[in-house]
Short mmCIF file of C-alpha atoms in Angstrom, two decimals:
data_model
loop_
_atom_site.label_atom_id
_atom_site.label_comp_id
_atom_site.label_asym_id
_atom_site.label_seq_id
_atom_site.Cartn_x
_atom_site.Cartn_y
_atom_site.Cartn_z
CA MET A 100 0.00 0.00 0.00
CA PHE A 101 1.38 3.40 -0.95
CA VAL A 102 0.73 6.46 1.15
CA THR A 103 1.14 10.10 0.19
CA ALA A 104 2.02 12.26 3.15
CA VAL A 105 -0.01 15.25 4.27
CA LEU A 106 0.16 17.52 7.29
CA LEU A 107 -2.55 16.48 9.73
CA ILE A 108 -4.01 18.59 12.50
CA SER A 109 -5.73 16.90 15.43
CA SER A 110 -6.97 18.45 18.66
CA GLY A 111 -4.91 21.54 17.90
CA CYS A 112 -1.67 19.52 17.63
CA ALA A 113 0.35 19.40 14.40
CA PHE A 114 1.50 15.93 13.47
CA ALA A 115 4.84 15.27 11.76
CA SER A 116 5.21 16.47 8.21
CA ILE A 117 6.47 13.94 5.64
CA PRO A 118 7.77 14.98 2.19
CA GLU A 119 5.00 15.33 -0.36
CA GLY A 120 4.70 12.28 -2.61
CA ALA A 121 6.89 10.09 -0.38
CA GLU A 122 5.88 6.43 -0.24
CA TYR A 123 6.10 4.57 3.04
CA VAL A 124 4.69 1.66 5.03
CA PRO A 125 1.69 2.79 7.12
CA GLY A 126 1.96 2.51 10.90
CA GLU A 127 5.72 1.92 10.96
CA ALA A 128 8.62 4.13 12.05
CA LEU A 129 12.38 3.87 12.14
CA VAL A 130 13.71 5.42 15.34
CA MET A 131 17.22 6.47 16.32
CA PHE A 132 17.84 7.25 19.98
CA LYS A 133 20.34 9.75 21.32
CA THR A 134 23.80 8.69 22.39
CA GLY A 135 23.69 7.53 25.99
CA ALA A 136 20.00 6.65 26.00
CA SER A 137 19.07 3.82 28.33
CA SER A 138 19.04 0.28 26.94
CA SER A 139 15.38 0.14 27.94
CA SER A 140 14.49 3.22 25.87
CA ALA A 141 13.37 1.20 22.85
CA SER A 142 10.94 -1.02 24.75
CA LEU A 143 9.59 1.92 26.76
CA ALA A 144 9.06 3.97 23.60
CA ALA A 145 7.33 1.07 21.86
CA ALA A 146 5.03 0.54 24.82
CA SER A 147 4.15 4.23 25.01
CA VAL A 148 2.83 4.22 21.42
CA ASN A 149 1.03 0.88 21.85
CA ALA A 150 3.34 -0.78 19.32
CA SER A 151 2.50 -4.33 18.32
CA ASP A 152 6.22 -5.11 18.16
CA HIS A 153 9.61 -3.50 17.73
CA ARG A 154 13.03 -4.61 16.53
CA VAL A 155 16.41 -3.37 17.72
CA PHE A 156 19.16 -3.56 15.09
CA ALA A 157 21.85 -4.67 17.49
CA ALA A 158 24.99 -4.73 15.31
CA LEU A 159 24.15 -1.40 13.72
CA SER A 160 23.38 0.14 17.11
CA ARG A 161 26.76 -0.97 18.46
CA THR A 162 28.59 0.40 15.42
CA VAL A 163 26.99 3.88 15.40
CA GLY A 164 26.79 4.14 19.19
CA LYS A 165 23.04 4.77 19.18
CA GLN A 166 20.04 2.45 19.35
CA VAL A 167 18.32 2.02 15.97
CA VAL A 168 14.86 0.49 16.14
CA LEU A 169 11.91 -0.38 13.89
CA VAL A 170 8.55 0.26 15.61
CA ARG A 171 5.27 -1.14 14.28
CA SER A 172 1.92 0.23 15.40
CA PRO A 173 -0.76 -0.89 12.91
CA GLY A 174 -3.83 1.28 12.96
CA THR A 175 -1.93 4.38 14.10
CA ALA A 176 -1.54 7.14 11.53
CA THR A 177 2.14 7.30 10.56
CA GLU A 178 2.27 11.07 11.11
CA GLU A 179 0.86 10.67 14.62
CA LEU A 180 3.21 7.78 15.40
CA ILE A 181 6.26 9.78 14.38
CA ALA A 182 5.13 12.92 16.23
CA ARG A 183 4.65 10.94 19.45
CA LEU A 184 8.04 9.29 19.13
CA GLU A 185 9.79 12.58 18.28
CA SER A 186 8.37 14.15 21.44
CA MET A 187 10.25 11.67 23.64
CA PRO A 188 13.41 13.15 25.21
CA ASP A 189 15.65 10.19 24.32
CA VAL A 190 14.69 10.14 20.61
CA GLU A 191 17.04 11.82 18.15
CA ALA A 192 15.03 10.98 15.00
CA ALA A 193 11.82 9.20 14.05
CA GLU A 194 11.01 8.63 10.39
CA PRO A 195 8.59 6.72 8.18
CA ASN A 196 9.64 3.34 6.82
CA TYR A 197 10.18 4.85 3.36
CA ILE A 198 9.75 2.84 0.16
CA ARG A 199 12.43 3.41 -2.49
CA ARG A 200 12.80 1.89 -5.96
CA VAL A 201 15.40 -0.16 -7.79
CA PHE A 202 16.77 1.68 -10.83
CA ALA A 203 16.36 -0.49 -13.92
CA THR A 204 14.92 -1.13 -17.36
CA VAL A 205 15.45 -4.77 -18.29
CA PRO A 206 15.01 -6.05 -21.88
CA ASN A 207 16.55 -9.35 -23.08
CA ASP A 208 19.93 -9.97 -24.82
CA THR A 209 23.27 -11.84 -24.50
CA TYR A 210 27.01 -12.57 -25.11
CA PHE A 211 30.28 -10.88 -24.22
CA GLY A 212 30.64 -9.47 -27.72
CA ASN A 213 27.73 -7.21 -26.85
CA GLN A 214 29.18 -6.09 -23.53
CA TRP A 215 30.54 -2.86 -24.95
CA GLY A 216 30.85 -1.37 -21.46
CA LEU A 217 33.71 -3.80 -20.87
CA SER A 218 35.33 -3.56 -24.31
CA ASN A 219 33.92 -1.15 -26.92
CA THR A 220 35.30 -1.81 -30.39
CA GLY A 221 33.12 0.83 -32.02
CA SER A 222 30.51 -1.66 -33.18
CA SER A 223 26.87 -0.65 -33.59
CA GLY A 224 27.83 2.96 -34.08
CA GLY A 225 29.55 3.32 -30.72
CA VAL A 226 32.83 5.09 -29.96
CA ARG A 227 35.83 2.79 -29.82
CA GLY A 228 37.33 2.81 -26.34
CA ALA A 229 34.19 4.11 -24.58
CA ASP A 230 34.53 1.38 -21.99
CA ILE A 231 36.41 0.45 -18.81
CA SER A 232 39.20 -1.35 -20.76
CA ALA A 233 38.36 -4.59 -18.99
CA PRO A 234 40.59 -6.88 -21.13
CA ASP A 235 43.63 -4.73 -20.27
CA GLY A 236 42.74 -4.99 -16.60
CA TRP A 237 42.17 -8.73 -16.85
CA ASP A 238 45.73 -9.13 -18.17
CA ILE A 239 46.85 -7.90 -14.74
CA ARG A 240 44.14 -9.33 -12.54
CA ASN A 241 40.71 -10.82 -13.25
CA ALA A 242 39.58 -11.71 -9.76
CA ALA A 243 39.07 -10.21 -6.32
CA HIS A 244 40.05 -13.20 -4.22
CA GLY A 245 39.10 -12.95 -0.59
CA LYS A 246 36.89 -9.88 -1.05
CA VAL A 247 33.13 -10.02 -0.65
CA VAL A 248 30.52 -7.76 -2.24
CA ALA A 249 27.12 -7.48 -0.56
CA ILE A 250 24.39 -6.68 -3.08
CA LEU A 251 21.35 -4.89 -1.64
CA ASP A 252 18.71 -5.56 -4.28
CA THR A 253 15.93 -7.95 -5.26
CA GLY A 254 17.95 -11.11 -4.56
CA ALA A 255 19.59 -13.32 -7.19
CA ASP A 256 18.95 -16.42 -9.28
CA LEU A 257 20.81 -18.69 -6.88
CA SER A 258 21.20 -21.59 -9.31
CA HIS A 259 22.20 -19.58 -12.37
CA PRO A 260 25.21 -21.30 -14.04
CA ASP A 261 27.01 -17.99 -14.58
CA LEU A 262 26.55 -16.89 -10.96
CA ALA A 263 26.31 -19.88 -8.63
CA ALA A 264 30.06 -20.47 -8.27
CA ASN A 265 30.62 -16.85 -7.20
CA LEU A 266 27.88 -16.67 -4.58
CA TRP A 267 29.08 -16.55 -0.98
CA THR A 268 27.65 -19.25 1.28
CA ASP A 269 27.69 -19.77 5.03
CA GLY A 270 28.55 -22.97 6.86
CA SER A 271 25.15 -24.46 6.06
CA GLY A 272 25.40 -23.68 2.35
CA LYS A 273 22.99 -20.75 2.47
CA SER A 274 23.70 -17.62 0.42
CA GLY A 275 22.52 -14.29 1.82
CA TYR A 276 19.11 -13.50 3.25
CA ASP A 277 15.63 -12.35 2.21
CA PHE A 278 14.65 -9.32 4.30
CA VAL A 279 11.35 -8.92 2.44
CA ASN A 280 9.96 -12.31 3.42
CA ASN A 281 12.26 -12.84 6.42
CA ASP A 282 13.79 -16.14 5.37
CA ASP A 283 17.14 -17.47 4.16
CA ASP A 284 16.12 -17.85 0.50
CA PRO A 285 16.91 -14.58 -1.37
CA GLU A 286 15.62 -15.88 -4.71
CA ASP A 287 15.07 -13.09 -7.23
CA ASP A 288 11.45 -12.60 -8.30
CA ASN A 289 12.18 -9.34 -10.13
CA GLY A 290 15.37 -9.83 -12.16
CA HIS A 291 17.18 -6.64 -11.22
CA GLY A 292 19.37 -8.20 -8.52
CA THR A 293 20.40 -11.04 -10.83
CA HIS A 294 21.38 -8.52 -13.49
CA VAL A 295 23.47 -6.47 -11.05
CA ALA A 296 25.21 -9.61 -9.77
CA GLY A 297 26.03 -10.57 -13.36
CA ILE A 298 27.70 -7.23 -14.04
CA ILE A 299 29.75 -7.45 -10.85
CA GLY A 300 30.78 -11.07 -10.91
CA ALA A 301 29.41 -13.42 -13.57
CA VAL A 302 31.95 -16.24 -13.85
CA GLY A 303 34.39 -15.33 -16.62
CA ASN A 304 36.12 -17.46 -19.24
CA ASN A 305 33.77 -20.42 -18.68
CA GLY A 306 32.17 -20.57 -22.13
CA LEU A 307 28.78 -19.54 -20.78
CA GLY A 308 26.68 -16.40 -21.18
CA VAL A 309 28.61 -13.28 -20.22
CA ALA A 310 31.64 -12.21 -18.18
CA GLY A 311 31.49 -10.22 -14.98
CA VAL A 312 34.06 -7.53 -14.40
CA ALA A 313 35.51 -9.67 -11.62
CA TRP A 314 35.61 -13.28 -12.82
CA ASN A 315 36.09 -14.62 -9.33
CA VAL A 316 34.59 -12.65 -6.45
CA LYS A 317 32.22 -13.69 -3.71
CA MET A 318 28.83 -11.96 -3.77
CA ILE A 319 26.14 -11.99 -1.09
CA PRO A 320 22.60 -11.41 -2.41
CA LEU A 321 20.59 -9.56 0.23
CA LYS A 322 16.98 -9.23 -0.85
CA ILE A 323 15.52 -5.89 0.22
CA GLY A 324 13.37 -5.27 -2.87
CA ASP A 325 10.16 -7.09 -3.75
CA GLY A 326 8.91 -8.45 -7.07
CA VAL A 327 7.88 -5.03 -8.36
CA GLY A 328 11.10 -3.31 -7.28
CA ARG A 329 9.95 -1.62 -4.06
CA VAL A 330 12.75 -1.24 -1.52
CA PHE A 331 11.66 -0.90 2.10
CA THR A 332 13.98 1.16 4.29
CA SER A 333 13.37 -1.22 7.21
CA ALA A 334 14.61 -4.11 5.05
CA GLU A 335 17.61 -2.05 3.96
CA ILE A 336 18.51 -1.20 7.58
CA ALA A 337 18.07 -4.85 8.59
CA ALA A 338 20.41 -5.87 5.75
CA MET A 339 23.08 -3.39 6.88
CA ASP A 340 22.72 -4.72 10.42
CA TRP A 341 23.26 -8.25 8.99
CA ILE A 342 26.33 -7.05 7.06
CA LEU A 343 27.87 -5.59 10.22
CA GLU A 344 27.22 -8.83 12.11
CA LYS A 345 28.99 -10.83 9.38
CA LYS A 346 31.84 -8.32 9.21
CA ASP A 347 32.34 -8.68 12.96
CA ALA A 348 32.29 -12.47 12.50
CA GLY A 349 35.18 -12.30 10.01
CA VAL A 350 33.47 -12.15 6.60
CA ASP A 351 35.58 -9.69 4.58
CA ILE A 352 32.77 -7.58 3.12
CA ALA A 353 34.57 -4.75 1.34
CA VAL A 354 31.83 -3.24 -0.81
CA VAL A 355 28.06 -2.81 -0.66
CA ASN A 356 26.20 -2.20 -3.91
CA ALA A 357 22.95 -0.19 -3.80
CA SER A 358 21.27 0.24 -7.19
CA TYR A 359 18.11 1.89 -5.82
CA GLY A 360 17.01 5.19 -4.40
CA GLY A 361 14.44 7.87 -3.78
CA TYR A 362 14.14 11.55 -2.91
CA ALA A 363 13.28 11.29 0.79
CA SER A 364 16.25 11.86 3.07
CA SER A 365 16.59 9.60 6.12
CA LEU A 366 18.85 10.30 9.10
CA VAL A 367 18.56 6.64 10.08
CA GLN A 368 19.68 5.50 6.63
CA GLN A 369 22.54 8.02 6.62
CA ASN A 370 23.78 6.85 10.03
CA ALA A 371 23.57 3.21 8.93
CA ILE A 372 25.80 3.90 5.91
CA SER A 373 28.14 5.83 8.16
CA GLY A 374 28.26 2.72 10.34
CA LEU A 375 29.50 0.76 7.33
CA ALA A 376 32.23 3.38 6.89
CA ASN A 377 33.32 2.75 10.47
CA LYS A 378 34.05 -0.83 9.40
CA GLY A 379 35.91 0.20 6.23
CA ILE A 380 33.09 -0.74 3.84
CA ILE A 381 32.60 1.15 0.57
CA PHE A 382 28.98 1.98 -0.33
CA VAL A 383 28.39 2.25 -4.09
CA ALA A 384 25.03 3.87 -4.86
CA ALA A 385 23.11 4.54 -8.05
CA ALA A 386 22.79 8.24 -8.85
CA GLY A 387 19.36 7.54 -10.33
CA ASN A 388 17.60 7.07 -13.66
CA GLU A 389 15.25 10.07 -13.87
CA SER A 390 17.45 12.58 -15.78
CA ASN A 391 17.54 14.58 -12.55
CA ASN A 392 20.13 17.11 -11.39
CA ASN A 393 21.07 15.65 -8.02
CA ASP A 394 22.64 18.94 -6.93
CA LEU A 395 19.20 20.57 -7.07
CA MET A 396 17.07 17.63 -5.91
CA PRO A 397 19.23 15.00 -4.19
CA SER A 398 18.56 11.31 -4.65
CA TYR A 399 19.25 9.11 -1.63
CA PRO A 400 21.25 7.19 -0.57
CA ALA A 401 23.63 8.35 -3.34
CA CYS A 402 23.74 12.00 -2.22
CA TYR A 403 24.61 11.72 1.46
CA ASP A 404 27.89 13.52 2.16
CA LEU A 405 29.73 10.51 3.57
CA PRO A 406 33.33 9.47 2.92
CA ASN A 407 32.49 5.90 1.90
CA ILE A 408 29.85 6.67 -0.75
CA ILE A 409 30.59 6.49 -4.46
CA SER A 410 27.66 7.85 -6.46
CA VAL A 411 27.44 6.23 -9.90
CA ALA A 412 25.90 7.83 -12.99
CA ALA A 413 25.49 6.24 -16.44
CA THR A 414 27.11 6.90 -19.81
CA ASP A 415 26.25 5.50 -23.23
CA LYS A 416 28.36 3.79 -25.89
CA TYR A 417 29.28 7.20 -27.32
CA ASP A 418 30.96 8.11 -24.00
CA THR A 419 28.38 10.75 -23.16
CA LEU A 420 25.93 10.98 -20.26
CA ALA A 421 23.01 8.60 -20.84
CA ASP A 422 19.79 10.52 -21.44
CA PHE A 423 18.06 8.84 -18.48
CA SER A 424 20.89 9.24 -15.99
CA ASN A 425 20.83 11.54 -12.98
CA PHE A 426 23.84 13.81 -12.78
CA GLY A 427 25.58 16.43 -10.64
CA LYS A 428 28.92 18.01 -9.78
CA LYS A 429 29.29 16.62 -6.28
CA ARG A 430 32.42 14.63 -5.56
CA TYR A 431 32.68 10.85 -5.96
CA THR A 432 30.41 10.68 -9.01
CA SER A 433 31.71 7.86 -11.18
CA GLN A 434 30.33 6.41 -14.41
CA HIS A 435 28.71 3.25 -15.69
CA ARG A 436 27.67 2.18 -19.18
CA GLU A 437 24.13 2.37 -20.46
CA ARG A 438 22.37 -0.89 -21.30
CA GLU A 439 25.16 -3.14 -20.08
CA PHE A 440 24.64 -6.87 -20.65
CA SER A 441 24.54 -9.26 -17.73
CA ALA A 442 23.54 -12.72 -16.56
CA ALA A 443 20.09 -14.07 -17.31
CA THR A 444 17.14 -13.51 -15.01
CA ARG A 445 15.50 -16.53 -13.52
CA ARG A 446 12.65 -16.85 -16.03
CA ILE A 447 14.77 -16.28 -19.15
CA PRO A 448 16.57 -19.28 -20.76
CA ARG A 449 19.87 -19.66 -18.96
CA ARG A 450 22.00 -19.44 -22.10
CA GLN A 451 20.70 -15.96 -22.75
CA GLY A 452 21.40 -12.68 -21.00
CA ILE A 453 19.75 -9.38 -20.27
CA ARG A 454 20.75 -5.80 -20.72
CA SER A 455 19.67 -2.89 -18.60
CA SER A 456 20.15 0.68 -17.50
CA THR A 457 21.35 -0.32 -14.07
CA THR A 458 24.43 1.07 -12.35
CA TYR A 459 27.77 -0.04 -10.95
CA ARG A 460 30.24 -2.80 -11.39
CA ILE A 461 33.27 -3.85 -9.40
CA SER A 462 36.36 -4.08 -11.63
CA PRO A 463 39.23 -6.55 -11.39
CA GLY A 464 41.33 -6.05 -8.29
CA GLY A 465 38.73 -3.87 -6.61
CA SER A 466 38.28 -1.14 -9.22
CA THR A 467 35.45 1.21 -10.01
CA GLY A 468 35.20 2.95 -13.35
CA ARG A 469 38.11 3.20 -15.79
CA ARG A 470 41.20 3.13 -13.60
CA LYS A 471 42.43 0.41 -11.31
CA VAL A 472 42.04 1.05 -7.59
CA PRO A 473 44.37 -0.73 -5.15
CA TRP A 474 42.93 -2.18 -1.97
CA THR A 475 44.10 0.03 0.90
CA ASP A 476 44.24 -0.38 4.66
CA GLY A 477 40.47 -0.63 4.86
CA ARG A 478 39.70 3.09 5.22
CA PRO A 479 37.09 3.82 2.55
CA GLU A 480 38.07 7.45 2.08
CA ARG A 481 41.62 6.38 1.16
CA LEU A 482 40.34 3.93 -1.41
CA ILE A 483 38.11 6.58 -2.93
CA ARG A 484 40.93 9.14 -3.00
CA ALA A 485 43.13 6.59 -4.74
CA ARG A 486 40.49 6.42 -7.45
CA TYR A 487 40.33 10.17 -7.97
#
């Protein structure tokens, strides 16, 4: 159910104002408490608004030094719920559980020869060299051994022959998690997540389908988007909490990919991404696909001013900005290639591929964009500065 926010007045009291046109889950709020708030603050706050349940994101809370909580109170107007929570002395921020969107247009196609974003020979009227020079990079290094990329998206086709070998698994053989349906089966029912995974790490040089930029890299599909591409902020925050738990447990998650966004800013989301920075994790975010100037109307999470964010726009095979791509002059804006080919979605024959206007790839040896980026001491701002 989509909700458009309005300013409500009740009994002379103004309820919280939510950005016009913002979509969110009714009766739910993401709450961030002030530093030093009591450990019982979350349960007391939930009880005071008659919440049916609440969830504390423990790993994230430890990392940012503040309790981050999802509160559910079905039947309570979201504006009223937020206003009541914001009035509590220990609460720093209370926000709707915003719904964002994956950025994609996905028609069907195949084969490395068509992956001009990796190696553009000037075919089909394109500009020779308008690519990331992947073959030159592969001569030096074609894998990112030991590094793990967490993909926040719609899941992945877990049995796809061009992806399965590069999917990270835990001790029980499970790969990732589904934060939409709350189970350990992040199967893709949309196609976008499978496409993104194919760009990042489809198995290379195996005689099948397409080649990922990194031929050998472990990817974790974390399903935060549903079958129609809606991304729930609560699912996103839960996924980041999961990432931090795994990082603390020794899984070397170096990069998070986020090919989704929206125009509602969230202090909770911003602090969660900052928490990833505290653990040395790069956050690569899609600039957006609405031909929007992000300097005038920021798209989030790409536009938060954080040291670990790389905001990725799109270019076409002529080496110019793609007509659909968002743009801006803020730092850390990189480039991707319009209509890049990738691995097949679940319902398309497995020997075929898809192309799409998605964003981001990880290059051999931990690169983004055209030039190789060395892995550094784990500080994301140093890695980003090495790129630019």
